[in-house]
Structure formats: structure tokens, C-alpha cells
Short mmCIF file of C-alpha atoms in Angstrom, two decimals:
data_model
loop_
_atom_site.label_atom_id
_atom_site.label_comp_id
_atom_site.label_asym_id
_atom_site.label_seq_id
_atom_site.Cartn_x
_atom_site.Cartn_y
_atom_site.Cartn_z
CA UNK F 16 163.63 147.72 103.24
CA UNK F 17 162.96 148.38 106.91
CA UNK F 18 164.46 146.19 109.63
CA UNK F 19 161.48 145.01 111.65
CA UNK F 20 160.99 143.15 114.90
CA UNK F 21 158.35 142.22 117.44
CA UNK F 22 158.96 143.91 120.79
CA UNK F 23 157.51 144.94 124.11
CA UNK F 24 157.29 148.72 124.40
CA UNK F 25 157.33 149.76 128.07
CA UNK F 26 155.29 152.72 129.24
CA UNK F 27 157.05 156.11 129.38
CA UNK F 28 157.66 155.96 133.14
CA UNK F 29 159.45 152.64 132.87
CA UNK F 30 161.49 153.77 129.85
CA UNK F 31 162.59 156.79 131.89
CA UNK F 32 163.69 154.45 134.70
CA UNK F 33 165.72 152.43 132.18
CA UNK F 34 167.32 155.64 130.91
CA UNK F 35 168.19 156.63 134.47
CA UNK F 36 169.95 153.29 135.01
CA UNK F 37 171.87 153.45 131.76
CA UNK F 38 172.72 157.10 132.46
CA UNK F 39 174.90 155.84 135.32
CA UNK F 40 177.05 153.79 132.95
CA UNK F 41 180.08 155.68 131.59
CA UNK F 42 180.02 155.97 127.82
CA UNK F 43 183.47 155.34 126.33
CA UNK F 44 182.22 154.42 122.89
CA UNK F 45 178.89 154.05 121.23
CA UNK F 46 175.88 156.22 121.99
CA UNK F 47 172.81 156.23 124.17
CA UNK F 48 169.55 155.04 122.70
CA UNK F 49 166.77 157.61 122.72
CA UNK F 50 164.34 156.99 125.58
CA UNK F 51 161.43 156.48 123.15
CA UNK F 52 163.37 153.68 121.43
CA UNK F 53 163.98 151.57 124.56
CA UNK F 54 162.22 148.24 124.10
CA UNK F 55 162.48 144.51 124.70
CA UNK F 56 162.90 142.58 121.46
CA UNK F 57 160.92 139.34 121.27
CA UNK F 58 161.65 138.29 117.67
CA UNK F 59 163.93 140.08 115.22
CA UNK F 60 162.60 139.81 111.65
CA UNK F 61 165.33 141.77 109.88
CA UNK F 62 164.94 143.21 106.40
CA UNK F 63 161.67 141.92 105.01
CA UNK F 64 159.69 142.78 101.93
CA UNK F 65 156.20 144.27 101.84
CA UNK F 66 154.49 140.90 101.23
CA UNK F 67 156.23 139.37 104.26
CA UNK F 68 155.37 142.43 106.35
CA UNK F 69 151.69 142.17 105.42
CA UNK F 70 151.75 138.45 106.22
CA UNK F 71 153.25 138.86 109.71
CA UNK F 72 151.02 141.82 110.56
CA UNK F 73 147.87 139.95 109.56
CA UNK F 74 148.84 136.84 111.52
CA UNK F 75 150.22 138.67 114.56
CA UNK F 76 147.05 140.73 114.89
CA UNK F 77 145.28 137.52 115.96
CA UNK F 78 147.78 136.65 118.72
CA UNK F 79 146.64 136.99 122.33
CA UNK F 80 148.80 137.05 125.43
CA UNK F 81 147.95 137.64 129.04
CA UNK F 82 149.90 140.19 131.03
CA UNK F 83 153.02 139.00 132.83
CA UNK F 84 155.40 140.36 135.43
CA UNK F 85 158.90 140.68 134.03
CA UNK F 86 161.82 141.45 136.34
CA UNK F 87 164.86 142.82 134.53
CA UNK F 88 167.62 141.91 136.92
CA UNK F 89 170.57 141.16 134.60
CA UNK F 90 172.83 143.62 132.81
CA UNK F 91 175.13 142.74 129.94
CA UNK F 92 177.16 144.20 127.09
CA UNK F 93 177.34 143.26 123.42
CA UNK F 94 180.74 144.42 122.24
CA UNK F 95 180.29 144.60 118.46
CA UNK F 96 177.12 146.71 118.37
CA UNK F 97 178.21 148.38 121.64
CA UNK F 98 174.89 147.77 123.36
CA UNK F 99 174.20 147.53 127.07
CA UNK F 100 171.19 145.34 127.75
CA UNK F 101 168.86 144.50 130.61
CA UNK F 102 167.26 141.06 130.80
CA UNK F 103 165.39 138.80 133.19
CA UNK F 104 167.10 135.91 134.96
CA UNK F 105 163.81 134.05 134.55
CA UNK F 106 161.55 134.61 131.56
CA UNK F 107 157.88 133.86 132.28
CA UNK F 108 156.53 130.89 130.31
CA UNK F 109 153.80 133.05 128.77
CA UNK F 110 156.43 135.34 127.29
CA UNK F 111 158.45 132.39 125.95
CA UNK F 112 155.26 131.05 124.35
CA UNK F 113 154.47 134.44 122.83
CA UNK F 114 157.95 134.76 121.32
CA UNK F 115 157.68 131.20 119.98
CA UNK F 116 154.30 131.91 118.42
CA UNK F 117 155.63 135.09 116.78
CA UNK F 118 158.69 133.20 115.48
CA UNK F 119 156.38 130.53 114.04
CA UNK F 120 154.35 133.23 112.30
CA UNK F 121 157.55 134.66 110.83
CA UNK F 122 158.52 131.22 109.56
CA UNK F 123 155.12 130.71 107.91
CA UNK F 124 155.63 134.07 106.19
CA UNK F 125 158.97 132.97 104.76
CA UNK F 126 161.15 134.81 107.29
CA UNK F 127 164.04 132.93 108.90
CA UNK F 128 164.66 134.07 112.49
CA UNK F 129 167.38 133.25 115.00
#
């Protein structure tokens, strides 16, 4: 089963800027994520079956969200998965609402999310 998630996928130019920033961080362990895989996770769904996948796709296709400005001004490190992350100090309310709506959809499709 695939591990699925809802995410924001930045345009290529922005992903290249992210890669440039992370390229300045010395790598002692772990590995760099391919530029095309750089994203901002909104809701992690995990391993879901085909019925759940169809359910979330059908429901999520009806979700609307206006564009928002997101400033990634925080850097952190998750030790166990060895991941460096960028995040906003302030998350726009529209983005919080979108993530909440997507998490609700997951719940209605029988998917427990954190």
C-alpha cells in the first residue's frame, strides 16, 4: 500500500531555492531529498487502502482554497528520520483551515491522522 499525504508542491524555481539552502547544510548522516520531492505536508494519511484513497480523492477534489503567502522562516531537525525542515513562524489561517478540512475528509474516509 502506498503512503499518501496531502501537500503543497512549490513551483520548480522555489524548490531549487530550497535545495540551495539545504545544500549549505553539512550532511553527516542521512541523505538529501531530490529537488522534485520537496514539498510541504498538510496532512499525512499513511498507508491507506484503495477504497480509502478513492474516498479522499473524491472528497478532496471539491475543496477550494484561496492563495496565501507563506513565509518559511524557521529551520529544524527531526533526529530519527534525519530530516531538516523549513516551516513558517506564522501559518496563515486559510492554510490552517485547509489542513483541517483535509483532515476531516480523511476522518470521514476512515483514516486516523495525527
